[in-house]
Coordinates of C-alpha atoms and ligand atoms in Angstrom, one line a residue:
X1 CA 8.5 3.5 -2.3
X2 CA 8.9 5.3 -5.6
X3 CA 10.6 8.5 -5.8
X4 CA 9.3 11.4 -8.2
X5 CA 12.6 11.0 -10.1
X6 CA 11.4 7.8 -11.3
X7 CA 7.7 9.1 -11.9
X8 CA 8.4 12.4 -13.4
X9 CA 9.1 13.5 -16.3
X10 CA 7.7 11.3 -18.7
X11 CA 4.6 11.8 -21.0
X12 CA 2.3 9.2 -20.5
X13 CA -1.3 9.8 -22.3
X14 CA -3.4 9.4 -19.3
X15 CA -6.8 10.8 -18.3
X16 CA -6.7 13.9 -15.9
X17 CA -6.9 12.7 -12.9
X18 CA -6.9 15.2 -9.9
X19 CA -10.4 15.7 -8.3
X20 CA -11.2 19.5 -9.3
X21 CA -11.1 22.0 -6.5
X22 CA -12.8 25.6 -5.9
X23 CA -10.8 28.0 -8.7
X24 CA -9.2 30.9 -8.1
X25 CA -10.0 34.4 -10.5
X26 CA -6.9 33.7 -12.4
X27 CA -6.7 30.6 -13.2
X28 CA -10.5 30.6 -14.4
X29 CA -9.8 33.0 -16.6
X30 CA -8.3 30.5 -19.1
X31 CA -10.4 27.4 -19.1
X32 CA -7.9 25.7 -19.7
X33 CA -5.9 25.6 -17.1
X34 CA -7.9 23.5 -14.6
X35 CA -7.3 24.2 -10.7
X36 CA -4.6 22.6 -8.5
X37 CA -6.1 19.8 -6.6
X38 CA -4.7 16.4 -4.8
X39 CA -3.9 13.9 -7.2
X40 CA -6.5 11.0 -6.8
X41 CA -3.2 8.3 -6.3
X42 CA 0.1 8.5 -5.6
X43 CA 2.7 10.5 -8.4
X44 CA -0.4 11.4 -10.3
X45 CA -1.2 8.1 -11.7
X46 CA -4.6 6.4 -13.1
X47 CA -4.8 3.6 -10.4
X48 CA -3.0 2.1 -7.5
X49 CA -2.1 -1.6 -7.1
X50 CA -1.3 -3.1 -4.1
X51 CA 0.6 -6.3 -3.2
X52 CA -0.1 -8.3 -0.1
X53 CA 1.5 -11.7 0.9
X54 CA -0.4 -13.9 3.7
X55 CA 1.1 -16.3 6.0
X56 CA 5.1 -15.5 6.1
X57 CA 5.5 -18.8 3.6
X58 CA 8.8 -20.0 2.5
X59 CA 8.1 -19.1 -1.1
X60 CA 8.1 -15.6 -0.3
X61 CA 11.5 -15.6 1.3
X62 CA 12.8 -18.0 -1.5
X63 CA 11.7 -16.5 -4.6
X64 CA 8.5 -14.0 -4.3
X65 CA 10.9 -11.1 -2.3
X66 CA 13.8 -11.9 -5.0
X67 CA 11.6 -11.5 -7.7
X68 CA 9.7 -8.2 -6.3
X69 CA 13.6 -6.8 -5.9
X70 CA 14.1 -7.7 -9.2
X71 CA 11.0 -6.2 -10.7
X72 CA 11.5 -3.1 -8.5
X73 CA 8.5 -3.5 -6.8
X74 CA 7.4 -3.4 -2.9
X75 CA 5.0 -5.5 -1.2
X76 CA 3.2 -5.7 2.1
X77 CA 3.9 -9.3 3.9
X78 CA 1.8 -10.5 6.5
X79 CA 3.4 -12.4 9.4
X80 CA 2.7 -14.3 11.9
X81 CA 5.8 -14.1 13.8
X82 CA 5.2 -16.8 16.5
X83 CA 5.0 -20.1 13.6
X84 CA 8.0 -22.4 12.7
X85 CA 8.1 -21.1 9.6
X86 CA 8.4 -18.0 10.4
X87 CA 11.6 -18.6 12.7
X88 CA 13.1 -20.8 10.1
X89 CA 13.9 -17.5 8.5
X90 CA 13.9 -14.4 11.3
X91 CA 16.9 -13.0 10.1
X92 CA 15.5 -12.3 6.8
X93 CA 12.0 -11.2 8.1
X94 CA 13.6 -9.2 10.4
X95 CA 17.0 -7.7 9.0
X96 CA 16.6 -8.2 5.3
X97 CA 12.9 -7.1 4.3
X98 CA 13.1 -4.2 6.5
X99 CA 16.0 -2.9 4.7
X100 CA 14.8 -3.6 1.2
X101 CA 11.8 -1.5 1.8
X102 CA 9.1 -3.8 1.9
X103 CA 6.2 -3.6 4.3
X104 CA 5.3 -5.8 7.5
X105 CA 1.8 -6.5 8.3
X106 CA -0.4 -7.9 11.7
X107 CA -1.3 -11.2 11.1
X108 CA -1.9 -12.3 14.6
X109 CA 1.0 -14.3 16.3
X110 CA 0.0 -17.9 15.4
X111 CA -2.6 -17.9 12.8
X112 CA -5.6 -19.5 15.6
X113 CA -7.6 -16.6 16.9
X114 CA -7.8 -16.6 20.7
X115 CA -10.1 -17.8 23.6
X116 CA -10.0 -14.6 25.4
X117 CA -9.5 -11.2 25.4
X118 CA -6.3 -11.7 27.3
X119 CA -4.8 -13.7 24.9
X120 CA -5.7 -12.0 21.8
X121 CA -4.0 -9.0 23.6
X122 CA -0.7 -11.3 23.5
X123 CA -1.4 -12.6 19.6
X124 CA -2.0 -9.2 17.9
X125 CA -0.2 -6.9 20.7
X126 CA 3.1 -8.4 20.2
X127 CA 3.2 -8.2 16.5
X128 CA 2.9 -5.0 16.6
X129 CA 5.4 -4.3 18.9
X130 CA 7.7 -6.2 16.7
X131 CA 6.9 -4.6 13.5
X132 CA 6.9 -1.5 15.4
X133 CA 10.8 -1.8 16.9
X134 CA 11.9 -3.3 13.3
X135 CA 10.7 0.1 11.3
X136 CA 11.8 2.5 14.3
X137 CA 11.0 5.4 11.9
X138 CA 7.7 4.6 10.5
X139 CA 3.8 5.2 11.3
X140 CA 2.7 2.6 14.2
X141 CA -0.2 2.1 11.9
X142 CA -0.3 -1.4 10.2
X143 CA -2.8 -3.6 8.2
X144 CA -4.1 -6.6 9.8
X145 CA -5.7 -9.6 8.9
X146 CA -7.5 -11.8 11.7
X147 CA -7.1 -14.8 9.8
X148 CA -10.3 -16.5 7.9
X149 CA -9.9 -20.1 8.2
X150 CA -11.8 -22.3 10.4
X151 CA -9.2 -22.5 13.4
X152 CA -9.4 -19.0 13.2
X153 CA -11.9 -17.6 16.0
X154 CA -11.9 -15.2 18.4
X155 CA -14.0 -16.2 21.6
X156 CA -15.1 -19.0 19.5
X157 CA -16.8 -17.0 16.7
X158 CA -15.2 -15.2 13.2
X159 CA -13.4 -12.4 13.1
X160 CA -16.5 -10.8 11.6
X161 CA -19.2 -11.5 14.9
X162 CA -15.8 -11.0 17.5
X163 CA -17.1 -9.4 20.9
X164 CA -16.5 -5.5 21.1
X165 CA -13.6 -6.4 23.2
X166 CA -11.3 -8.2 20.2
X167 CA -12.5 -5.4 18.1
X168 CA -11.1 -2.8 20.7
X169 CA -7.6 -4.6 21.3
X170 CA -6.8 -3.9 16.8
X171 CA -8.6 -0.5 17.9
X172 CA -5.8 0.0 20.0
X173 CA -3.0 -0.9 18.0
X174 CA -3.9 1.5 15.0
X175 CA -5.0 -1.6 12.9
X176 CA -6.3 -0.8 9.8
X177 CA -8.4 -4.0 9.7
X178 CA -8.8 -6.0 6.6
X179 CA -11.4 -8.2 7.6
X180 CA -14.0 -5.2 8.2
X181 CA -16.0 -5.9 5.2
X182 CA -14.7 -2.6 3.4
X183 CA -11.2 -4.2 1.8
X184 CA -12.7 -6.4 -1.0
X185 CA -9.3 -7.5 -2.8
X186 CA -8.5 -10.3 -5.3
X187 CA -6.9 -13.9 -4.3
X188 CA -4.1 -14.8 -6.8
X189 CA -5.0 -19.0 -6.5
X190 CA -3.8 -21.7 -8.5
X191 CA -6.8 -21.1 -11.3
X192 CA -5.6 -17.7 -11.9
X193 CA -3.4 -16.8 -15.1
X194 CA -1.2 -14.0 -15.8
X195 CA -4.0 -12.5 -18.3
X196 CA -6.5 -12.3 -15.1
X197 CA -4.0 -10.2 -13.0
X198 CA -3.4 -8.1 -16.2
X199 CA -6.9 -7.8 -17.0
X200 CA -8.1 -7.0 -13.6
X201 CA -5.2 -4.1 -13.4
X202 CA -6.6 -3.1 -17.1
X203 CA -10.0 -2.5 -15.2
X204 CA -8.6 -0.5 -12.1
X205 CA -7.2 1.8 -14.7
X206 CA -10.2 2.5 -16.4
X207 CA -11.9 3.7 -13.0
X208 CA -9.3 5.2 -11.9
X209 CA -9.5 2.8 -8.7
X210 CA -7.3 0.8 -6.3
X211 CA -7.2 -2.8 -7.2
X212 CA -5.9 -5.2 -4.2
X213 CA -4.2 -8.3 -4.7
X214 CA -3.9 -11.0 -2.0
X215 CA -1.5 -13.7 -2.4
X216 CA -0.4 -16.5 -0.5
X217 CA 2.1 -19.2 -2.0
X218 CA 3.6 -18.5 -5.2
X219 CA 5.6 -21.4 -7.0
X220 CA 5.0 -24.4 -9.0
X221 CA 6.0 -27.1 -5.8
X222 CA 2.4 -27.8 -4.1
X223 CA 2.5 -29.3 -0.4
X224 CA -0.1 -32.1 0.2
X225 CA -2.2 -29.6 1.9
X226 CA -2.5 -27.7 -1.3
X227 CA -3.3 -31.1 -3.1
X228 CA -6.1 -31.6 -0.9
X229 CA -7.5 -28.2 -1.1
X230 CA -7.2 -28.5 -4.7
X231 CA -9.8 -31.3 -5.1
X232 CA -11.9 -29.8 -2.3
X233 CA -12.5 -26.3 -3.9
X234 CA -11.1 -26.9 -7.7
X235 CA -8.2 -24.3 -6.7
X236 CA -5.0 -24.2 -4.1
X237 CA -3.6 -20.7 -2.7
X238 CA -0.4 -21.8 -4.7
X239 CA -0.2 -18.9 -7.8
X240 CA 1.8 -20.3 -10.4
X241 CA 5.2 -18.7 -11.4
X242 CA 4.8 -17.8 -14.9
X243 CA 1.1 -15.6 -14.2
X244 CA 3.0 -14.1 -11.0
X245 CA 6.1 -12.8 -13.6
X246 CA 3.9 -11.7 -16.5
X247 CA 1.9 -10.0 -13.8
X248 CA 5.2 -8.2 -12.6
X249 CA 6.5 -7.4 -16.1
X250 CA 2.9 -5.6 -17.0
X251 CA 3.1 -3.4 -14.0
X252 CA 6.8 -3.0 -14.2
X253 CA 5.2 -1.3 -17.8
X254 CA 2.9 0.2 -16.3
X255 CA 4.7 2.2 -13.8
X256 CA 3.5 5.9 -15.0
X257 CA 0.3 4.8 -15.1
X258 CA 0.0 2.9 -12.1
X259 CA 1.2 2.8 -8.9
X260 CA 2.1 -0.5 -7.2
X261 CA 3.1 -0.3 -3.9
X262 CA 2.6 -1.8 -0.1
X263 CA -0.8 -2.7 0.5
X264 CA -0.8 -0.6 3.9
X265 CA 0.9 2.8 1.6
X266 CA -2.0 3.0 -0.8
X267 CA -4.4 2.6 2.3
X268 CA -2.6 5.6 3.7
X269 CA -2.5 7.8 1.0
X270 CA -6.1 6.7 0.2
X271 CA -7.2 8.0 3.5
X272 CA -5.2 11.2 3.6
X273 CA -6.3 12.1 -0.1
X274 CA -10.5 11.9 1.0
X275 CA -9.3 14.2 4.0
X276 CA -7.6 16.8 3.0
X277 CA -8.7 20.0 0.8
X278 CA -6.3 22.2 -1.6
X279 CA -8.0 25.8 -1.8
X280 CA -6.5 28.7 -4.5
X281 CA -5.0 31.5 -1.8
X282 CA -3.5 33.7 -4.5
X283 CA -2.8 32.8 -8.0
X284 CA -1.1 35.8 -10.1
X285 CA 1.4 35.5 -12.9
X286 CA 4.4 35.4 -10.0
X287 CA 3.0 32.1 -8.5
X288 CA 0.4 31.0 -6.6
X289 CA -0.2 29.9 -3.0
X290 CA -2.2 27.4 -2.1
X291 CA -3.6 26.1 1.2
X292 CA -3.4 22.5 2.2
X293 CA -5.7 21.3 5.0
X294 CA -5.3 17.5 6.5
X295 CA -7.7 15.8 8.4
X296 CA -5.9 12.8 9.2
X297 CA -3.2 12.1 12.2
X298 CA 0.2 13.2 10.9
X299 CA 2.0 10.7 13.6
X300 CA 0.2 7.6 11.9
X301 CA -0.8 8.9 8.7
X302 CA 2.6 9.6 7.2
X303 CA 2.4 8.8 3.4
X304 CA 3.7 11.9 0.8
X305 CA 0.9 13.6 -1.0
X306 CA 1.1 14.7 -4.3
X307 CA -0.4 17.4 -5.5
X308 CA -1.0 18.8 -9.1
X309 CA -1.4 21.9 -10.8
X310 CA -2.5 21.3 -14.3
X311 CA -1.6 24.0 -17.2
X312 CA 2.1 24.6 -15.5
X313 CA 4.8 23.4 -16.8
X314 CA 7.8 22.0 -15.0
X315 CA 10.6 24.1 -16.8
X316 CA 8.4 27.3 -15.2
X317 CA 8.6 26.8 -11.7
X318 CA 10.9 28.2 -9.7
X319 CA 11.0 27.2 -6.5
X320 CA 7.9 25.2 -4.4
X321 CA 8.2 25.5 -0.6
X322 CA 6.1 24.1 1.9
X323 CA 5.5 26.3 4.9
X324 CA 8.7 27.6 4.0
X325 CA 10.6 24.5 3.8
X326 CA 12.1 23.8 -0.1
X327 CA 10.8 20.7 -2.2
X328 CA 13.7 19.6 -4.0
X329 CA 12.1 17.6 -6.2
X330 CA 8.7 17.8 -9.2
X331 CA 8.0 17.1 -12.1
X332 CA 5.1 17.1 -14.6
X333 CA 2.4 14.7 -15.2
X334 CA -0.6 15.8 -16.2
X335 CA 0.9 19.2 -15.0
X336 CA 3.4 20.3 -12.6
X337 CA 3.4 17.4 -10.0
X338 CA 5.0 17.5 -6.7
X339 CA 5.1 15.5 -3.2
X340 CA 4.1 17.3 -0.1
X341 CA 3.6 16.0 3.4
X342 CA 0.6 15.3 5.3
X343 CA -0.1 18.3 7.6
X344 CA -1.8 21.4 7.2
X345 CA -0.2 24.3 6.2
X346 CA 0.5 26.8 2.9
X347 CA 2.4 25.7 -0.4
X348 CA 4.2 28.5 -2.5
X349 CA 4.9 27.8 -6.1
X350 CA 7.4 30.9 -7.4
X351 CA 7.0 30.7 -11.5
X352 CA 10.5 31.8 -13.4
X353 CA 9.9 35.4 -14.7
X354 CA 6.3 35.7 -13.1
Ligands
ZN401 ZN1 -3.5 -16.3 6.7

């Protein structure tokens, strides 16, 4: 995850971003100054990417995770925990991503559905339980992706036309799931070139949106399978390494404008931003105190929220508290920007000879 230290303090040319909020009497009085509000995406940025990685492949663990450490960037990697491939390299999956701060997501045990409810319990259940007892500290929420191949059914039907029952079991395991029809994102295949990522980022920042992007292997080397899948549909899963590094290297660029992070993060933050409200309390020359109300579930949703007051500057404040506790850290992007967390409460912002 990115820390404000990285984020702040820099004086990027960006749009104003934060969704305007009810006004209080002093701010309003300079037009100016627009109202503190909940920045649209994380650190106050334009747009969010996010990075997913399907199938636990040995490219990943080879060169995509290097490369993402290298680049400074996290990822979300979807496993399937119960495959050869996955066991060829447990340690790393298990010991090594954890600790370098990349995300783990539900990809069902062995990649094949299940017959029955019973056993769909066993192929999505358990993965959670692992990712759960490798991030001791983190939200039991996860993405998870049913799988969409052909072997892929549940009950013998898609993912999509599943009985109730598969749909409760994810339901039950806080699965935020990516085949719902609602998490449109783009696949990095074989026919796609650096300038595509780039282009397609370009685009998220113009709307200020989130734009997804699904990989699976990335790497020059193409198994037979590939091959065959490459005459079938004119394009293999395989992303070439040269698009994959210029697409690193432009959002490596782009880091105070927009934020790349874990797939399952910008979902998060996403959901706490569209339910929670920032109202004015008090707002005098002293400071003002605002009031932060959260509608989502602090124990799963757990991501940082930043908020932004435009027309303050950073060298101004002195002090921020939430409910009393100190905020070490903010900055100013497109005004005084600082992190709080998810939960309902008041936020006190003490201005230097107010
Ligand atoms: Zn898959």
């Amino acid at each position: 995850m990115n820390t404000l230290d990285q984020v702040l303090c820099l004086s990027v040319a960006i749009a104003v971003l934060a969704v305007p909020l009810r006004g209080s009497p002093a701010l309003a009085a300079d037009p100016a100054l627009a109202v503190p509000a909940i920045a649209k995406w994380y650190g106050n940025r334009a747009a969010a990417v996010s990075l997913r990685f399907d199938d636990s492949l040995d490219s990943h663990v080879t060169y995509v995770i290097p490369k993402l450490n290298e680049y400074g960037i996290k990822a979300t990697f979807m496993i399937n925990p119960g495959l050869d491939r996955y066991q060829r390299h447990r340690e790393f999956w298990e010991n090594d991503v954890p600790r370098m701060g990349h995300q783990l997501g539900n990809h069902t045990m062995h990649h094949r559905g299940a017959a029955t409810p019973a056993e769909a319990e066993f192929e999505i259940g358990e993965v959670s339980r692992l990712i759960w007892r490798l991030y001791p500290h983190a939200s039991k929420l996860l993405v998870f992706a049913s799988g969409g191949g052909r072997g892929d059914t549940w009950g013998g039907k898609p993912w999509k036309e599943a009985s109730p029952e598969y749909k409760a079991i994810a339901r039950k395991y806080h699965l935020i799931d990516l085949f719902d029809g609602t998490h449109p994102y783009l696949s990095a295949r074989s026919n796609l070139t650096g300038d595509d990522i780039i282009g397609a980022v370009r685009k998220a920042v113009q709307a200020n949106g989130h734009q997804a992007i699904g990989f699976h292997g990335v790497g020059d080397s193409r198994s037979m399978m590939d091959y065959l899948k490459t005459l079938y549909r004119g394009a293999d899963l395989t992303l070439g390494r040269e698009a994959f590094e210029e697409s690193l290297a432009f959002l490596r660029e782009m880091q105070d404008v927009v934020w790349t992070g874990p797939l399952g993060d910008v979902l998060k933050y996403q959901a706490e931003r569209d339910a929670a409200r920032l109202t004015v309390l008090s707002a005098t020359a002293a400071g003002l105190r605002l009031s932060l109300t959260v509608g989502t579930d602090r124990e799963l949703y757990d991501h940082p929220v930043t908020v932004v007051v435009p027309g303050v500057k950073a060298k101004d404040v002195a002090s921020i508290a939430q409910d009393g506790r100190l905020i070490e850290r903010h900055g100013e992007r497109n005004g005084l920007v600082f992190d709080v967390e998810p939960v309902s409460g008041t936020i006190d912002i003490v201005l230097r000879g107010g």
